[in-house]
C-alpha positions as a LaTeX table, in Angstrom:
\begin{tabular}{lrrr}
\hline
Residue & $x$ (\AA) & $y$ (\AA) & $z$ (\AA) \\
\hline
Met1 & $-27.37$ & 16.44 & $-47.89$ \\
Met2 & $-30.65$ & 17.05 & $-46.06$ \\
Leu3 & $-32.25$ & 14.22 & $-44.15$ \\
Asn4 & $-35.51$ & 12.87 & $-45.49$ \\
Arg5 & $-38.59$ & 12.66 & $-43.27$ \\
Arg6 & $-38.01$ & 9.02 & $-42.25$ \\
Gln7 & $-34.36$ & 9.65 & $-41.35$ \\
Ser8 & $-35.36$ & 12.74 & $-39.41$ \\
Leu9 & $-37.83$ & 10.73 & $-37.35$ \\
Arg10 & $-35.16$ & 8.12 & $-36.61$ \\
Val11 & $-32.77$ & 10.81 & $-35.39$ \\
Lys12 & $-35.46$ & 12.29 & $-33.16$ \\
Arg13 & $-36.34$ & 8.89 & $-31.69$ \\
Tyr14 & $-32.67$ & 8.13 & $-31.03$ \\
Phe15 & $-32.28$ & 11.51 & $-29.32$ \\
Ile16 & $-35.33$ & 10.95 & $-27.12$ \\
Val17 & $-34.21$ & 7.43 & $-26.12$ \\
Thr18 & $-30.72$ & 8.70 & $-25.31$ \\
Val19 & $-32.07$ & 11.52 & $-23.14$ \\
Leu20 & $-34.39$ & 9.15 & $-21.29$ \\
Phe21 & $-31.53$ & 6.70 & $-20.71$ \\
Met22 & $-29.26$ & 9.43 & $-19.32$ \\
Cys23 & $-32.06$ & 10.66 & $-17.08$ \\
Ala24 & $-32.58$ & 7.14 & $-15.77$ \\
Leu25 & $-28.90$ & 6.81 & $-14.98$ \\
Gln26 & $-28.87$ & 10.18 & $-13.23$ \\
Ser27 & $-31.97$ & 9.25 & $-11.25$ \\
Ala28 & $-30.43$ & 5.92 & $-10.19$ \\
Ala29 & $-27.22$ & 7.64 & $-9.14$ \\
Ser30 & $-29.02$ & 10.34 & $-7.17$ \\
Gly31 & $-31.11$ & 7.70 & $-5.41$ \\
Ala32 & $-28.12$ & 5.58 & $-4.41$ \\
Asp33 & $-27.12$ & 5.32 & $-0.76$ \\
Lys34 & $-23.94$ & 7.30 & $-0.19$ \\
Val35 & $-21.24$ & 5.63 & 1.90 \\
Arg36 & $-17.50$ & 5.92 & 2.40 \\
Ala37 & $-14.95$ & 3.13 & 2.44 \\
Ala38 & $-11.34$ & 3.42 & 3.58 \\
Tyr39 & $-8.37$ & 1.25 & 2.65 \\
Thr40 & $-4.95$ & 1.21 & 4.23 \\
Ser41 & $-2.37$ & 0.56 & 1.52 \\
Pro42 & $-1.89$ & 0.39 & $-2.26$ \\
Gly43 & $-1.05$ & $-3.34$ & $-2.04$ \\
Pro44 & $-2.69$ & $-5.86$ & $-4.41$ \\
Thr45 & $-4.80$ & $-7.43$ & $-1.65$ \\
Gln46 & $-6.66$ & $-4.12$ & $-1.38$ \\
Gly47 & $-7.83$ & $-4.41$ & $-4.98$ \\
Leu48 & $-11.41$ & $-5.63$ & $-4.51$ \\
Leu49 & $-12.63$ & $-2.16$ & $-3.53$ \\
Trp50 & $-11.03$ & $-0.68$ & $-6.63$ \\
Ile51 & $-12.43$ & $-3.35$ & $-8.93$ \\
Ala52 & $-15.93$ & $-2.93$ & $-7.50$ \\
Asp53 & $-15.59$ & 0.77 & $-8.27$ \\
Ile54 & $-14.23$ & 0.51 & $-11.82$ \\
Gly55 & $-16.58$ & $-2.39$ & $-12.61$ \\
Arg56 & $-19.52$ & $-0.21$ & $-11.42$ \\
Leu57 & $-20.65$ & $-2.95$ & $-9.08$ \\
Phe58 & $-21.44$ & $-0.50$ & $-6.29$ \\
Val59 & $-23.68$ & 1.47 & $-8.65$ \\
Lys60 & $-25.33$ & $-1.77$ & $-9.76$ \\
Asn61 & $-26.19$ & $-2.50$ & $-6.13$ \\
Gly62 & $-27.59$ & 0.95 & $-5.40$ \\
Leu63 & $-24.55$ & 2.45 & $-3.67$ \\
Ser64 & $-22.55$ & 5.61 & $-4.25$ \\
Val65 & $-19.20$ & 4.86 & $-2.65$ \\
Glu66 & $-16.41$ & 7.31 & $-1.91$ \\
Ile67 & $-13.16$ & 5.38 & $-1.61$ \\
Ile68 & $-10.53$ & 6.89 & 0.67 \\
Tyr69 & $-6.87$ & 5.94 & 1.13 \\
Thr70 & $-5.75$ & 6.57 & 4.71 \\
Arg71 & $-3.34$ & 5.12 & 7.22 \\
Ala72 & $-5.98$ & 5.76 & 9.89 \\
Ala73 & $-8.68$ & 3.49 & 8.44 \\
Ile74 & $-9.49$ & 1.75 & 11.72 \\
Glu75 & $-9.72$ & 5.05 & 13.59 \\
Ala76 & $-12.00$ & 6.48 & 10.89 \\
Leu77 & $-14.19$ & 3.37 & 10.98 \\
Val78 & $-14.55$ & 3.31 & 14.76 \\
Ala79 & $-15.28$ & 7.07 & 14.83 \\
Gly80 & $-18.03$ & 6.64 & 12.22 \\
Glu81 & $-16.23$ & 8.80 & 9.65 \\
Val82 & $-16.42$ & 5.90 & 7.17 \\
Glu83 & $-18.90$ & 3.05 & 7.01 \\
Phe84 & $-16.54$ & 0.37 & 5.65 \\
Gly85 & $-12.86$ & $-0.37$ & 6.00 \\
Gln86 & $-10.53$ & $-2.67$ & 4.14 \\
Met87 & $-7.71$ & $-3.66$ & 6.46 \\
Thr88 & $-5.85$ & $-6.55$ & 8.01 \\
Gly89 & $-7.19$ & $-8.69$ & 10.82 \\
Ser90 & $-4.41$ & $-7.54$ & 13.12 \\
Leu91 & $-5.28$ & $-3.88$ & 12.65 \\
Met92 & $-8.99$ & $-4.34$ & 13.37 \\
Ser93 & $-8.40$ & $-6.81$ & 16.21 \\
Ser94 & $-6.21$ & $-4.30$ & 18.01 \\
Ala95 & $-9.15$ & $-1.88$ & 18.12 \\
Arg96 & $-11.61$ & $-4.58$ & 19.20 \\
Leu97 & $-9.35$ & $-5.70$ & 22.03 \\
Gln98 & $-9.47$ & $-2.11$ & 23.27 \\
Gly99 & $-13.27$ & $-2.12$ & 23.43 \\
Ala100 & $-14.33$ & $-0.98$ & 19.94 \\
Asp101 & $-16.79$ & $-3.01$ & 17.86 \\
Pro102 & $-15.28$ & $-3.77$ & 14.41 \\
Val103 & $-15.98$ & $-7.16$ & 12.81 \\
Met104 & $-14.79$ & $-8.68$ & 9.56 \\
Leu105 & $-17.46$ & $-9.58$ & 7.00 \\
Ala106 & $-15.20$ & $-11.08$ & 4.33 \\
Gly107 & $-11.56$ & $-12.09$ & 4.08 \\
Val108 & $-9.23$ & $-11.70$ & 1.12 \\
Gln109 & $-6.10$ & $-13.36$ & 2.43 \\
Asp110 & $-5.83$ & $-16.15$ & 5.02 \\
Ile111 & $-2.16$ & $-17.12$ & 4.98 \\
Leu112 & 1.06 & $-15.18$ & 5.34 \\
Asp113 & 2.64 & $-14.58$ & 1.94 \\
Asp114 & 4.87 & $-11.54$ & 2.52 \\
Arg115 & 8.58 & $-11.50$ & 1.78 \\
Leu116 & 11.06 & $-10.43$ & 4.42 \\
Val117 & 13.51 & $-8.29$ & 2.48 \\
Ala118 & 16.78 & $-6.88$ & 3.81 \\
Arg119 & 19.89 & $-5.01$ & 2.83 \\
Pro120 & 22.36 & $-7.20$ & 0.88 \\
Thr121 & 24.84 & $-7.41$ & 3.76 \\
Ile122 & 22.30 & $-9.34$ & 5.84 \\
Lys123 & 22.47 & $-13.00$ & 4.85 \\
Ser124 & 19.90 & $-14.68$ & 7.10 \\
Val125 & 17.01 & $-14.03$ & 9.47 \\
Glu126 & 19.38 & $-14.72$ & 12.37 \\
Asp127 & 21.54 & $-11.79$ & 11.19 \\
Leu128 & 18.68 & $-9.41$ & 12.02 \\
Lys129 & 19.73 & $-9.38$ & 15.68 \\
Gly130 & 20.41 & $-5.78$ & 16.64 \\
Lys131 & 19.06 & $-4.48$ & 13.32 \\
Arg132 & 16.27 & $-2.01$ & 12.46 \\
Ile133 & 13.06 & $-3.40$ & 10.98 \\
Gly134 & 10.62 & $-1.02$ & 9.36 \\
Ile135 & 6.90 & $-1.50$ & 10.08 \\
Phe136 & 3.67 & 0.32 & 9.27 \\
Arg137 & 3.04 & 0.96 & 12.96 \\
Phe138 & 2.99 & $-0.99$ & 16.22 \\
Gly139 & 0.19 & $-3.52$ & 16.28 \\
Ser140 & $-0.11$ & $-3.55$ & 12.48 \\
Ala141 & 0.29 & $-6.62$ & 10.28 \\
Ser142 & 3.83 & $-5.67$ & 9.27 \\
His143 & 4.75 & $-5.60$ & 12.97 \\
Leu144 & 2.94 & $-8.68$ & 14.28 \\
Arg145 & 3.95 & $-10.88$ & 11.34 \\
Val146 & 7.62 & $-10.27$ & 12.06 \\
Val147 & 6.98 & $-10.87$ & 15.77 \\
Asn148 & 5.43 & $-14.20$ & 14.78 \\
Val149 & 8.42 & $-15.21$ & 12.64 \\
Leu150 & 11.37 & $-14.23$ & 14.84 \\
Pro151 & 11.08 & $-17.06$ & 17.44 \\
Arg152 & 11.37 & $-19.63$ & 14.65 \\
Tyr153 & 14.92 & $-18.39$ & 14.17 \\
Gly154 & 15.92 & $-18.08$ & 17.81 \\
Leu155 & 15.13 & $-14.38$ & 18.10 \\
Ser156 & 12.60 & $-12.34$ & 20.05 \\
Glu157 & 11.22 & $-8.89$ & 19.32 \\
Arg158 & 13.60 & $-7.53$ & 21.96 \\
Asp159 & 16.50 & $-8.57$ & 19.72 \\
Val160 & 15.54 & $-6.06$ & 17.01 \\
Ala161 & 14.51 & $-2.41$ & 16.81 \\
Phe162 & 11.10 & $-1.75$ & 15.23 \\
Leu163 & 10.72 & 1.62 & 13.51 \\
Gln164 & 7.29 & 2.97 & 12.51 \\
Ile165 & 7.83 & 4.10 & 8.92 \\
Gly166 & 4.43 & 3.87 & 7.20 \\
Asp167 & 3.01 & 1.95 & 4.26 \\
Thr168 & 4.91 & $-0.38$ & 1.95 \\
Pro169 & 6.19 & 2.26 & $-0.52$ \\
Ala170 & 7.54 & 4.35 & 2.35 \\
Arg171 & 9.25 & 1.33 & 3.91 \\
Leu172 & 10.86 & 0.29 & 0.64 \\
Ile173 & 12.24 & 3.80 & 0.18 \\
Ala174 & 13.62 & 3.70 & 3.73 \\
Leu175 & 15.20 & 0.30 & 3.06 \\
Ser176 & 16.90 & 1.48 & $-0.14$ \\
Ala177 & 18.13 & 4.62 & 1.64 \\
Gly178 & 19.64 & 2.61 & 4.51 \\
Ser179 & 17.32 & 4.09 & 7.14 \\
Ile180 & 16.20 & 0.57 & 8.05 \\
Asp181 & 17.78 & $-2.85$ & 7.57 \\
Ala182 & 14.75 & $-4.97$ & 6.73 \\
Thr183 & 11.00 & $-4.90$ & 6.24 \\
Leu184 & 8.06 & $-6.98$ & 5.02 \\
Ala185 & 6.56 & $-6.47$ & 1.57 \\
Ser186 & 3.83 & $-8.42$ & $-0.15$ \\
Pro187 & 4.06 & $-9.60$ & $-3.75$ \\
Pro188 & 4.66 & $-8.02$ & $-6.18$ \\
Asp189 & 5.90 & $-4.97$ & $-4.24$ \\
Tyr190 & 8.90 & $-6.79$ & $-2.79$ \\
Leu191 & 10.31 & $-7.00$ & $-6.34$ \\
Glu192 & 10.99 & $-3.27$ & $-6.21$ \\
Ala193 & 13.45 & $-3.95$ & $-3.40$ \\
Val194 & 15.01 & $-6.90$ & $-5.25$ \\
Asn195 & 15.47 & $-4.77$ & $-8.37$ \\
Val196 & 17.66 & $-2.31$ & $-6.44$ \\
Gly197 & 19.82 & $-5.01$ & $-4.87$ \\
Met198 & 17.96 & $-5.96$ & $-1.70$ \\
Lys199 & 17.83 & $-9.59$ & $-0.58$ \\
Val200 & 14.83 & $-11.81$ & 0.14 \\
Leu201 & 15.54 & $-13.47$ & 3.47 \\
Leu202 & 12.28 & $-15.37$ & 3.75 \\
Asn203 & 9.08 & $-16.13$ & 1.85 \\
Leu204 & 6.50 & $-16.35$ & 4.63 \\
Arg205 & 4.26 & $-18.51$ & 2.44 \\
Asp206 & 6.77 & $-21.33$ & 2.99 \\
Leu207 & 5.89 & $-21.30$ & 6.70 \\
Asn208 & 2.21 & $-22.03$ & 5.95 \\
Val209 & 1.01 & $-19.91$ & 8.89 \\
Pro210 & $-2.76$ & $-19.22$ & 9.05 \\
Tyr211 & $-3.16$ & $-15.48$ & 9.30 \\
Gln212 & $-6.09$ & $-13.22$ & 8.55 \\
Gly213 & $-4.75$ & $-10.56$ & 6.25 \\
Thr214 & $-6.82$ & $-8.03$ & 4.34 \\
Gly215 & $-10.58$ & $-8.18$ & 4.72 \\
Leu216 & $-13.77$ & $-6.13$ & 4.65 \\
Val217 & $-14.53$ & $-4.63$ & 8.06 \\
Val218 & $-17.54$ & $-2.81$ & 9.51 \\
Thr219 & $-18.73$ & $-1.95$ & 12.99 \\
Gln220 & $-21.47$ & $-3.89$ & 14.72 \\
Arg221 & $-23.30$ & $-0.59$ & 15.08 \\
Leu222 & $-23.55$ & $-0.29$ & 11.31 \\
Leu223 & $-24.78$ & $-3.86$ & 10.97 \\
Ala224 & $-27.53$ & $-3.08$ & 13.45 \\
Thr225 & $-28.63$ & 0.20 & 11.84 \\
Lys226 & $-27.77$ & $-0.14$ & 8.13 \\
Arg227 & $-27.82$ & $-3.86$ & 7.53 \\
Asp228 & $-29.21$ & $-3.65$ & 4.01 \\
Ile229 & $-26.43$ & $-1.26$ & 2.97 \\
Ala230 & $-23.88$ & $-3.70$ & 4.39 \\
Arg231 & $-25.61$ & $-6.52$ & 2.49 \\
Arg232 & $-25.36$ & $-4.66$ & $-0.82$ \\
Phe233 & $-21.78$ & $-3.62$ & $-0.18$ \\
Leu234 & $-20.82$ & $-7.23$ & 0.52 \\
Arg235 & $-22.62$ & $-8.37$ & $-2.63$ \\
Ser236 & $-20.54$ & $-5.85$ & $-4.61$ \\
Tyr237 & $-17.40$ & $-7.20$ & $-2.93$ \\
Val238 & $-18.25$ & $-10.80$ & $-3.86$ \\
Glu239 & $-19.07$ & $-9.77$ & $-7.41$ \\
Ala240 & $-15.68$ & $-8.02$ & $-7.59$ \\
Ile241 & $-14.04$ & $-11.37$ & $-6.80$ \\
His242 & $-15.88$ & $-12.81$ & $-9.79$ \\
Leu243 & $-14.42$ & $-10.03$ & $-11.97$ \\
Val244 & $-10.95$ & $-10.84$ & $-10.66$ \\
Lys245 & $-11.43$ & $-14.44$ & $-11.71$ \\
Thr246 & $-12.97$ & $-13.71$ & $-15.11$ \\
Asp247 & $-12.09$ & $-10.22$ & $-16.39$ \\
Pro248 & $-8.39$ & $-9.27$ & $-16.26$ \\
Ala249 & $-8.98$ & $-6.10$ & $-18.29$ \\
Ile250 & $-11.29$ & $-4.44$ & $-15.74$ \\
Ser251 & $-9.11$ & $-5.63$ & $-12.86$ \\
Lys252 & $-5.99$ & $-4.11$ & $-14.43$ \\
Arg253 & $-7.81$ & $-0.84$ & $-15.15$ \\
Ala254 & $-8.64$ & $-0.66$ & $-11.44$ \\
Phe255 & $-5.07$ & $-1.44$ & $-10.44$ \\
Ser256 & $-3.76$ & 1.16 & $-12.89$ \\
Lys257 & $-5.95$ & 3.88 & $-11.40$ \\
Tyr258 & $-5.46$ & 3.14 & $-7.72$ \\
Arg259 & $-1.82$ & 2.02 & $-7.84$ \\
Gln260 & $-1.07$ & 4.92 & $-10.19$ \\
Thr261 & 0.94 & 2.99 & $-12.75$ \\
Lys262 & 0.69 & 2.05 & $-16.41$ \\
Asp263 & 3.55 & $-0.42$ & $-16.27$ \\
Glu264 & 2.08 & $-3.58$ & $-17.78$ \\
Lys265 & 4.43 & $-5.91$ & $-15.91$ \\
Gln266 & 3.54 & $-4.37$ & $-12.57$ \\
Leu267 & $-0.17$ & $-4.50$ & $-13.37$ \\
Glu268 & 0.01 & $-8.13$ & $-14.45$ \\
Ser269 & 1.97 & $-9.14$ & $-11.36$ \\
Ala270 & $-0.36$ & $-7.29$ & $-8.98$ \\
Tyr271 & $-3.44$ & $-8.72$ & $-10.68$ \\
Leu272 & $-2.12$ & $-12.29$ & $-10.58$ \\
Thr273 & $-1.25$ & $-11.88$ & $-6.89$ \\
Leu274 & $-4.85$ & $-11.01$ & $-6.02$ \\
Arg275 & $-6.35$ & $-13.63$ & $-8.33$ \\
Glu276 & $-4.22$ & $-16.35$ & $-6.76$ \\
Ile277 & $-5.16$ & $-15.69$ & $-3.15$ \\
Val278 & $-8.80$ & $-14.55$ & $-3.18$ \\
Lys279 & $-11.56$ & $-17.16$ & $-2.93$ \\
Pro280 & $-15.03$ & $-17.01$ & $-4.54$ \\
Lys281 & $-16.58$ & $-17.45$ & $-1.08$ \\
Pro282 & $-14.44$ & $-15.15$ & 1.07 \\
Tyr283 & $-15.14$ & $-16.43$ & 4.57 \\
Pro284 & $-12.74$ & $-14.89$ & 7.12 \\
Ser285 & $-10.31$ & $-17.31$ & 8.75 \\
Val286 & $-10.97$ & $-18.30$ & 12.37 \\
Glu287 & $-7.54$ & $-19.98$ & 12.44 \\
Gly288 & $-6.03$ & $-16.77$ & 11.08 \\
Phe289 & $-7.51$ & $-14.76$ & 13.94 \\
Lys290 & $-6.23$ & $-17.36$ & 16.41 \\
Thr291 & $-2.69$ & $-16.63$ & 15.21 \\
Ile292 & $-3.24$ & $-12.88$ & 15.54 \\
Leu293 & $-4.57$ & $-13.20$ & 19.09 \\
Lys294 & $-1.72$ & $-15.49$ & 20.06 \\
Asp295 & 0.78 & $-12.93$ & 18.77 \\
Ala296 & $-0.95$ & $-10.14$ & 20.69 \\
Ser297 & $-1.36$ & $-12.04$ & 23.97 \\
Asp298 & 2.08 & $-11.09$ & 25.31 \\
Lys299 & 1.17 & $-7.40$ & 25.20 \\
Val300 & $-2.63$ & $-7.28$ & 25.49 \\
Ala301 & $-4.15$ & $-9.21$ & 28.37 \\
Ala302 & $-7.58$ & $-9.30$ & 26.70 \\
Ala303 & $-6.13$ & $-11.28$ & 23.78 \\
Lys304 & $-5.45$ & $-14.31$ & 26.00 \\
Ser305 & $-9.13$ & $-14.99$ & 26.63 \\
Ala306 & $-10.57$ & $-13.54$ & 23.42 \\
Asn307 & $-12.66$ & $-15.78$ & 21.17 \\
Pro308 & $-11.54$ & $-15.44$ & 17.52 \\
Lys309 & $-15.13$ & $-15.98$ & 16.36 \\
Asp310 & $-16.10$ & $-12.70$ & 18.03 \\
Phe311 & $-13.94$ & $-10.84$ & 15.49 \\
Ile312 & $-15.97$ & $-12.19$ & 12.57 \\
Asp313 & $-19.57$ & $-11.81$ & 11.40 \\
Val314 & $-20.38$ & $-14.12$ & 8.49 \\
Ser315 & $-24.17$ & $-13.84$ & 8.74 \\
Leu316 & $-24.49$ & $-11.73$ & 5.57 \\
Leu317 & $-22.02$ & $-13.86$ & 3.65 \\
Glu318 & $-23.85$ & $-17.03$ & 4.71 \\
Glu319 & $-27.12$ & $-15.46$ & 3.62 \\
Leu320 & $-25.65$ & $-14.65$ & 0.21 \\
Asp321 & $-24.11$ & $-18.10$ & $-0.07$ \\
Arg322 & $-27.32$ & $-19.94$ & 0.87 \\
Ser323 & $-29.27$ & $-17.97$ & $-1.72$ \\
Gly324 & $-27.11$ & $-19.47$ & $-4.46$ \\
Ala325 & $-26.03$ & $-16.01$ & $-5.67$ \\
Ile326 & $-22.32$ & $-16.77$ & $-5.41$ \\
Asp327 & $-22.53$ & $-20.10$ & $-7.22$ \\
Ala328 & $-24.66$ & $-18.48$ & $-9.93$ \\
Leu329 & $-21.83$ & $-16.06$ & $-10.77$ \\
Tyr330 & $-19.63$ & $-18.94$ & $-11.94$ \\
Arg331 & $-22.16$ & $-20.89$ & $-14.03$ \\
\hline
\end{tabular}
């Protein structure tokens, strides 16, 4: 049936409005500042970057962000190959102690909550003497956290053999295959080891140790030259925390894409892990950096006299906080 004149005009108007809207979106996207952000593992604490992407928060704040998964995030950040990095305090502090200029703008995790998982024949932490412990790499969180724990059980790092295996999935595969005897894994990833018969020796959360885990890291050079971009990136990060607290559907879509799974139980567990630990006002932990520097002081002389506040820059977060923007998200 042919459209009458009035219907035809409506169709034309709808078409024109749609075209104008698409042009506006394309114009906004083309005018966005392009930046790259690297993250170091597929663990739940890395999820804020993914949620900011899927929730289109970067676009909202005038940014076009390429998100890159790499084990060399700190090297890429220091070399200027990426503008932002999401990594642990121990990884970034290692570079700073060697003369580089990374600082943490926001913190996701400020207490140890990993599980120390081992082969079923190992019954206690003390039984790790002479055993092989898989880590991401020397100086990484998975290394220094174990170093921090061992003395509590009468052991030193000289009593075990550390093997550089890679990220959590790689370490869990090595554990199941018998290539290593134990490793650290954050929730919910440690459950993969439990499901194939591995044993949880220790829940590090029970130790209540302040520790700066995952956070948003930039270089001081970028803050000096592209401060407004850093401001908008941080705003997106804070708004992603709000989505974690209020919109499980978007959060799980992000986890599904970046963790490459459609398993609802895994998605729910990963989402709840992030929601539990992240705070609406994600100030990095000075006490957490104190622990990291104490752990590093035996090997790195500069760590003994380092000021933990030098590893943090909260000026942009304080600015956002004082403006009332964070509080407004939750009203």
